Amino acid sequence: MQELRGRTAVVTGAASGIGLALARRFGAEGMRVVLADVEAEPLRAAEAALRDAGVDACAVRTDVARAESVEALARRTLEAFGSVHVVCNNAGVFAGGLSWEVPLADWEWVLGVNLWGVIHGMRSFLPLLHAHGEEAHVVNTASMAGLVTNPFAAPYTVSKHAVVALSETLYHELTLRRSPVGVSVLCPEAVATRIGASERNRDAGAARAPETAEQAFVREALTRSVAGGVAPEAMAERVVAAIRDRRFYVLAEDDWRRAAALRCEDVRLGRNPRFEPPRPGG
């Protein structure tokens, strides 16, 4: 998909982080941009900033974990711009702890946003991407945690592995159908975002169990990791290049690739899993 100018992009999780960087990058390409997020005030601020920069932008408060909310996003997109060409299912949250101790509410929250958000996005937007018969593209945000496994992060890791598998399945289906719609899966390394502060987007009235030692450990590790992470703008550059090249895997540029290769080698040889996290900054 070479020509982006004048086309419409939808980005979830667009109020901050990778989503906001994507929205800005698409706007710089001359695209019309629909920003979706559950955080109302940051979403309005992002919309205003894009409009001030001359981007034709529209903000729609969206809870991607709810199918009806994503359906409403799709309807609003058509009302505003008439068609859609790029959809970035990007919204994501994090929760961790020992896999058998993670509260069921945490599992439901993470899978609701990270996995069901992508499913809802595909179900609502794939028919629209096919409707106009032009080139189009889907970008699903996973993580390098979708290609490797880490202790104390089961909900997040499970959700991201599922997004990679779902995206690969979609790629095969679109290829077999000779569809003009491309698909990419974004698997970033540590990125300087607010993923470690995901709790800000949960129901303030929901009961919270005391933080366990494992939850504290992974929270602190995540905070350190993203503090030294790459800029979200670098992810946006990779995504735009992948859309233009119709490239499926959009991967980290560091030792995370080596970790993923080691895992694949363990599977091929039937070896027990190893935990060899990449070096910081690797």
Tab-separated table of C-alpha atoms in Angstrom:
chain	number	residue	atom	x	y	z
A	1	MET	CA	0.000	0.000	0.000
A	2	GLN	CA	2.113	2.857	-1.299
A	3	GLU	CA	-0.306	5.775	-1.334
A	4	LEU	CA	-1.393	6.947	2.106
A	5	ARG	CA	-2.306	10.573	1.412
A	6	GLY	CA	-6.051	11.151	1.434
A	7	ARG	CA	-6.751	7.747	2.978
A	8	THR	CA	-8.250	7.130	6.430
A	9	ALA	CA	-6.493	5.489	9.381
A	10	VAL	CA	-8.069	4.296	12.630
A	11	VAL	CA	-5.812	3.885	15.663
A	12	THR	CA	-6.867	2.477	19.034
A	13	GLY	CA	-4.933	3.368	22.148
A	14	ALA	CA	-4.270	6.650	20.347
A	15	ALA	CA	-4.180	9.038	23.315
A	16	SER	CA	-0.580	8.214	24.220
A	17	GLY	CA	2.450	6.061	23.483
A	18	ILE	CA	2.717	4.090	20.263
A	19	GLY	CA	-0.876	4.889	19.319
A	20	LEU	CA	-0.352	8.636	19.491
A	21	ALA	CA	2.909	8.316	17.547
A	22	LEU	CA	1.071	6.338	14.862
A	23	ALA	CA	-1.682	8.947	14.664
A	24	ARG	CA	0.867	11.731	14.264
A	25	ARG	CA	2.829	9.793	11.647
A	26	PHE	CA	-0.271	9.019	9.619
A	27	GLY	CA	-1.276	12.666	9.836
A	28	ALA	CA	2.149	13.693	8.567
A	29	GLU	CA	1.551	11.398	5.588
A	30	GLY	CA	-1.583	13.359	4.733
A	31	MET	CA	-4.020	10.774	6.055
A	32	ARG	CA	-7.289	11.452	7.826
A	33	VAL	CA	-7.032	10.006	11.312
A	34	VAL	CA	-9.587	8.567	13.724
A	35	LEU	CA	-8.193	8.390	17.249
A	36	ALA	CA	-9.776	5.928	19.673
A	37	ASP	CA	-8.996	5.537	23.364
A	38	VAL	CA	-10.734	4.936	26.678
A	39	GLU	CA	-9.049	7.964	28.311
A	40	ALA	CA	-11.319	10.885	27.489
A	41	GLU	CA	-9.194	13.924	28.377
A	42	PRO	CA	-5.899	12.766	26.819
A	43	LEU	CA	-7.891	11.683	23.763
A	44	ARG	CA	-9.396	15.141	23.327
A	45	ALA	CA	-5.970	16.710	23.787
A	46	ALA	CA	-4.475	14.427	21.132
A	47	GLU	CA	-7.269	15.279	18.704
A	48	ALA	CA	-6.792	19.006	19.300
A	49	ALA	CA	-3.032	18.754	18.791
A	50	LEU	CA	-3.445	16.930	15.487
A	51	ARG	CA	-6.004	19.425	14.264
A	52	ASP	CA	-3.705	22.285	15.229
A	53	ALA	CA	-1.073	20.609	13.058
A	54	GLY	CA	-3.459	20.630	10.110
A	55	VAL	CA	-4.536	16.980	10.318
A	56	ASP	CA	-8.151	16.060	9.570
A	57	ALA	CA	-8.699	14.188	12.837
A	58	CYS	CA	-11.675	12.767	14.705
A	59	ALA	CA	-11.626	11.372	18.258
A	60	VAL	CA	-13.978	8.619	19.425
A	61	ARG	CA	-13.918	7.444	23.032
A	62	THR	CA	-13.775	3.661	22.760
A	63	ASP	CA	-13.500	0.695	25.108
A	64	VAL	CA	-12.004	-1.937	22.821
A	65	ALA	CA	-12.919	-4.722	25.248
A	66	ARG	CA	-16.588	-4.139	24.375
A	67	ALA	CA	-17.755	-5.262	20.946
A	68	GLU	CA	-20.512	-2.663	20.804
A	69	SER	CA	-18.031	0.126	21.509
A	70	VAL	CA	-15.805	-0.937	18.614
A	71	GLU	CA	-18.849	-1.258	16.359
A	72	ALA	CA	-19.739	2.321	17.272
A	73	LEU	CA	-16.177	3.349	16.389
A	74	ALA	CA	-16.561	1.783	12.952
A	75	ARG	CA	-19.875	3.555	12.364
A	76	ARG	CA	-18.442	6.900	13.464
A	77	THR	CA	-15.478	6.415	11.120
A	78	LEU	CA	-17.781	5.937	8.146
A	79	GLU	CA	-19.896	8.912	9.183
A	80	ALA	CA	-16.836	11.131	9.429
A	81	PHE	CA	-14.800	10.010	6.431
A	82	GLY	CA	-16.844	7.554	4.354
A	83	SER	CA	-14.258	4.777	4.230
A	84	VAL	CA	-11.256	3.343	6.056
A	85	HIS	CA	-7.952	2.026	4.709
A	86	VAL	CA	-5.652	1.408	7.699
A	87	VAL	CA	-6.706	-0.019	11.060
A	88	CYS	CA	-4.248	-0.245	13.943
A	89	ASN	CA	-5.519	-2.441	16.766
A	90	ASN	CA	-3.035	-1.017	19.227
A	91	ALA	CA	-4.654	-0.572	22.657
A	92	GLY	CA	-2.906	-2.560	25.385
A	93	VAL	CA	-2.599	-2.986	29.153
A	94	PHE	CA	-0.398	-4.974	31.524
A	95	ALA	CA	-0.889	-7.048	34.674
A	96	GLY	CA	1.419	-9.655	36.172
A	97	GLY	CA	2.135	-11.959	39.088
A	98	LEU	CA	2.373	-15.706	39.617
A	99	SER	CA	0.205	-17.281	36.928
A	100	TRP	CA	-1.893	-19.275	39.401
A	101	GLU	CA	-2.323	-16.339	41.762
A	102	VAL	CA	-3.244	-13.613	39.272
A	103	PRO	CA	-6.805	-12.519	40.121
A	104	LEU	CA	-9.414	-13.583	37.603
A	105	ALA	CA	-10.346	-9.922	37.181
A	106	ASP	CA	-6.791	-9.200	35.978
A	107	TRP	CA	-6.926	-12.022	33.455
A	108	GLU	CA	-10.264	-10.760	32.146
A	109	TRP	CA	-9.051	-7.157	31.962
A	110	VAL	CA	-5.811	-7.909	30.094
A	111	LEU	CA	-7.355	-10.416	27.698
A	112	GLY	CA	-10.333	-8.101	27.197
A	113	VAL	CA	-8.169	-5.225	25.987
A	114	ASN	CA	-5.150	-6.965	24.457
A	115	LEU	CA	-6.847	-9.891	22.718
A	116	TRP	CA	-10.566	-9.203	22.488
A	117	GLY	CA	-9.775	-5.634	21.485
A	118	VAL	CA	-7.967	-6.985	18.432
A	119	ILE	CA	-10.726	-9.510	17.710
A	120	HIS	CA	-13.396	-6.814	17.926
A	121	GLY	CA	-11.330	-4.550	15.689
A	122	MET	CA	-10.947	-7.239	13.049
A	123	ARG	CA	-14.625	-8.190	13.125
A	124	SER	CA	-15.796	-4.585	12.872
A	125	PHE	CA	-13.313	-3.264	10.323
A	126	LEU	CA	-12.328	-6.112	7.973
A	127	PRO	CA	-15.672	-5.906	6.126
A	128	LEU	CA	-15.159	-2.147	5.719
A	129	LEU	CA	-11.598	-2.616	4.455
A	130	HIS	CA	-12.880	-5.010	1.808
A	131	ALA	CA	-15.938	-2.946	0.891
A	132	HIS	CA	-14.172	-0.353	-1.272
A	133	GLY	CA	-11.946	-2.841	-3.123
A	134	GLU	CA	-8.838	-0.687	-2.694
A	135	GLU	CA	-5.580	-1.551	-0.988
A	136	ALA	CA	-5.873	-1.510	2.789
A	137	HIS	CA	-3.942	-2.711	5.811
A	138	VAL	CA	-4.438	-4.032	9.347
A	139	VAL	CA	-1.761	-3.588	12.008
A	140	ASN	CA	-2.141	-5.593	15.220
A	141	THR	CA	0.103	-4.565	18.092
A	142	ALA	CA	1.548	-7.572	19.921
A	143	SER	CA	4.990	-7.497	21.568
A	144	MET	CA	8.244	-9.413	21.600
A	145	ALA	CA	6.479	-10.973	24.600
A	146	GLY	CA	4.319	-12.595	21.930
A	147	LEU	CA	7.372	-14.489	20.648
A	148	VAL	CA	9.125	-15.308	23.930
A	149	THR	CA	7.896	-16.095	27.439
A	150	ASN	CA	8.691	-14.339	30.697
A	151	PRO	CA	7.922	-15.327	34.298
A	152	PHE	CA	5.428	-13.322	36.346
A	153	ALA	CA	3.698	-11.853	33.274
A	154	ALA	CA	1.272	-14.596	32.263
A	155	PRO	CA	-1.801	-12.513	31.306
A	156	TYR	CA	0.220	-10.142	29.147
A	157	THR	CA	2.342	-12.892	27.571
A	158	VAL	CA	-0.675	-15.089	26.826
A	159	SER	CA	-2.524	-12.171	25.243
A	160	LYS	CA	0.403	-11.198	23.034
A	161	HIS	CA	1.123	-14.755	21.875
A	162	ALA	CA	-2.551	-14.977	20.944
A	163	VAL	CA	-2.357	-11.743	18.937
A	164	VAL	CA	0.633	-13.067	16.976
A	165	ALA	CA	-1.207	-16.332	16.233
A	166	LEU	CA	-4.393	-14.501	15.294
A	167	SER	CA	-2.478	-12.160	12.994
A	168	GLU	CA	-0.645	-15.032	11.286
A	169	THR	CA	-3.976	-16.778	10.748
A	170	LEU	CA	-5.436	-13.605	9.264
A	171	TYR	CA	-2.412	-13.276	6.968
A	172	HIS	CA	-2.931	-16.809	5.621
A	173	GLU	CA	-6.642	-16.203	5.092
A	174	LEU	CA	-6.119	-12.907	3.265
A	175	THR	CA	-3.403	-14.471	1.103
A	176	LEU	CA	-5.597	-17.419	0.150
A	177	ARG	CA	-8.431	-15.029	-0.700
A	178	ARG	CA	-6.049	-12.882	-2.800
A	179	SER	CA	-7.279	-9.968	-0.765
A	180	PRO	CA	-6.023	-6.413	-1.347
A	181	VAL	CA	-5.895	-6.086	2.438
A	182	GLY	CA	-2.469	-6.580	4.006
A	183	VAL	CA	-1.683	-7.322	7.632
A	184	SER	CA	1.268	-6.676	9.917
A	185	VAL	CA	1.940	-7.673	13.504
A	186	LEU	CA	3.950	-5.176	15.519
A	187	CYS	CA	6.226	-6.829	18.097
A	188	PRO	CA	8.163	-4.022	19.766
A	189	GLU	CA	10.870	-4.234	22.373
A	190	ALA	CA	10.665	-1.973	25.428
A	191	VAL	CA	9.129	1.327	24.335
A	192	ALA	CA	8.936	4.543	26.333
A	193	THR	CA	5.190	4.428	27.021
A	194	ARG	CA	2.879	4.397	30.044
A	195	ILE	CA	2.163	0.650	29.823
A	196	GLY	CA	3.444	0.320	33.391
A	197	ALA	CA	0.675	2.667	34.523
A	198	SER	CA	-2.114	0.671	32.883
A	199	GLU	CA	-4.094	0.598	36.128
A	200	ARG	CA	-5.104	4.216	35.483
A	201	ASN	CA	-7.612	2.903	32.946
A	202	ARG	CA	-9.365	0.452	35.248
A	203	ASP	CA	-12.595	0.976	37.123
A	204	ALA	CA	-11.658	3.101	40.129
A	205	GLY	CA	-14.285	1.378	42.233
A	206	ALA	CA	-13.059	-2.160	41.617
A	207	ALA	CA	-11.606	-4.019	44.585
A	208	ARG	CA	-7.840	-4.611	44.484
A	209	ALA	CA	-5.956	-7.362	46.266
A	210	PRO	CA	-2.687	-6.371	47.988
A	211	GLU	CA	0.294	-6.409	45.628
A	212	THR	CA	2.326	-9.622	45.816
A	213	ALA	CA	6.124	-9.799	45.764
A	214	GLU	CA	6.041	-11.132	42.203
A	215	GLN	CA	3.713	-8.363	41.051
A	216	ALA	CA	5.985	-5.753	42.616
A	217	PHE	CA	9.027	-7.353	40.977
A	218	VAL	CA	7.567	-7.376	37.476
A	219	ARG	CA	6.092	-3.886	37.883
A	220	GLU	CA	9.477	-2.478	38.874
A	221	ALA	CA	11.223	-4.376	36.071
A	222	LEU	CA	8.711	-3.064	33.549
A	223	THR	CA	9.112	0.488	34.823
A	224	ARG	CA	12.897	0.292	34.430
A	225	SER	CA	12.589	-1.267	31.009
A	226	VAL	CA	10.256	1.312	29.495
A	227	ALA	CA	12.164	4.179	31.125
A	228	GLY	CA	15.104	3.290	28.899
A	229	GLY	CA	12.959	2.178	25.992
A	230	VAL	CA	12.967	3.338	22.413
A	231	ALA	CA	10.812	6.262	21.334
A	232	PRO	CA	7.247	5.509	20.178
A	233	GLU	CA	8.024	7.498	17.039
A	234	ALA	CA	10.499	4.793	16.021
A	235	MET	CA	7.672	2.251	16.152
A	236	ALA	CA	5.508	4.479	13.969
A	237	GLU	CA	8.279	4.690	11.373
A	238	ARG	CA	8.585	0.901	11.320
A	239	VAL	CA	4.831	0.502	10.912
A	240	VAL	CA	4.549	2.921	7.993
A	241	ALA	CA	7.447	1.161	6.257
A	242	ALA	CA	5.788	-2.228	6.831
A	243	ILE	CA	2.481	-1.006	5.414
A	244	ARG	CA	4.219	0.247	2.278
A	245	ASP	CA	6.230	-2.982	1.917
A	246	ARG	CA	3.294	-5.274	2.843
A	247	ARG	CA	5.642	-6.779	5.425
A	248	PHE	CA	4.053	-8.966	8.089
A	249	TYR	CA	6.548	-9.104	10.967
A	250	VAL	CA	7.534	-5.753	12.460
A	251	LEU	CA	10.079	-6.805	15.070
A	252	ALA	CA	12.465	-5.395	17.633
A	253	GLU	CA	15.931	-4.521	16.428
A	254	ASP	CA	17.805	-5.824	19.488
A	255	ASP	CA	18.588	-9.053	21.336
A	256	TRP	CA	14.888	-9.861	21.607
A	257	ARG	CA	15.212	-11.399	18.148
A	258	ARG	CA	17.932	-13.696	19.446
A	259	ALA	CA	15.707	-14.671	22.385
A	260	ALA	CA	12.870	-15.494	19.985
A	261	ALA	CA	15.219	-17.560	17.819
A	262	LEU	CA	16.435	-19.495	20.870
A	263	ARG	CA	12.864	-20.307	21.818
A	264	CYS	CA	12.135	-21.580	18.299
A	265	GLU	CA	15.284	-23.710	18.468
A	266	ASP	CA	14.180	-25.146	21.818
A	267	VAL	CA	10.846	-26.107	20.268
A	268	ARG	CA	12.504	-27.624	17.188
A	269	LEU	CA	14.868	-29.745	19.272
A	270	GLY	CA	12.332	-30.607	21.959
A	271	ARG	CA	14.398	-28.940	24.683
A	272	ASN	CA	12.928	-27.622	27.898
A	273	PRO	CA	12.269	-23.862	27.820
A	274	ARG	CA	15.066	-21.533	28.880
A	275	PHE	CA	14.691	-18.077	30.354
A	276	GLU	CA	17.425	-15.900	28.900
A	277	PRO	CA	16.149	-12.317	28.903
A	278	PRO	CA	17.866	-9.882	26.554
A	279	ARG	CA	20.477	-7.592	28.008
A	280	PRO	CA	19.204	-4.105	28.866
A	281	GLY	CA	19.625	-1.925	25.823
A	282	GLY	CA	20.624	-4.951	23.757
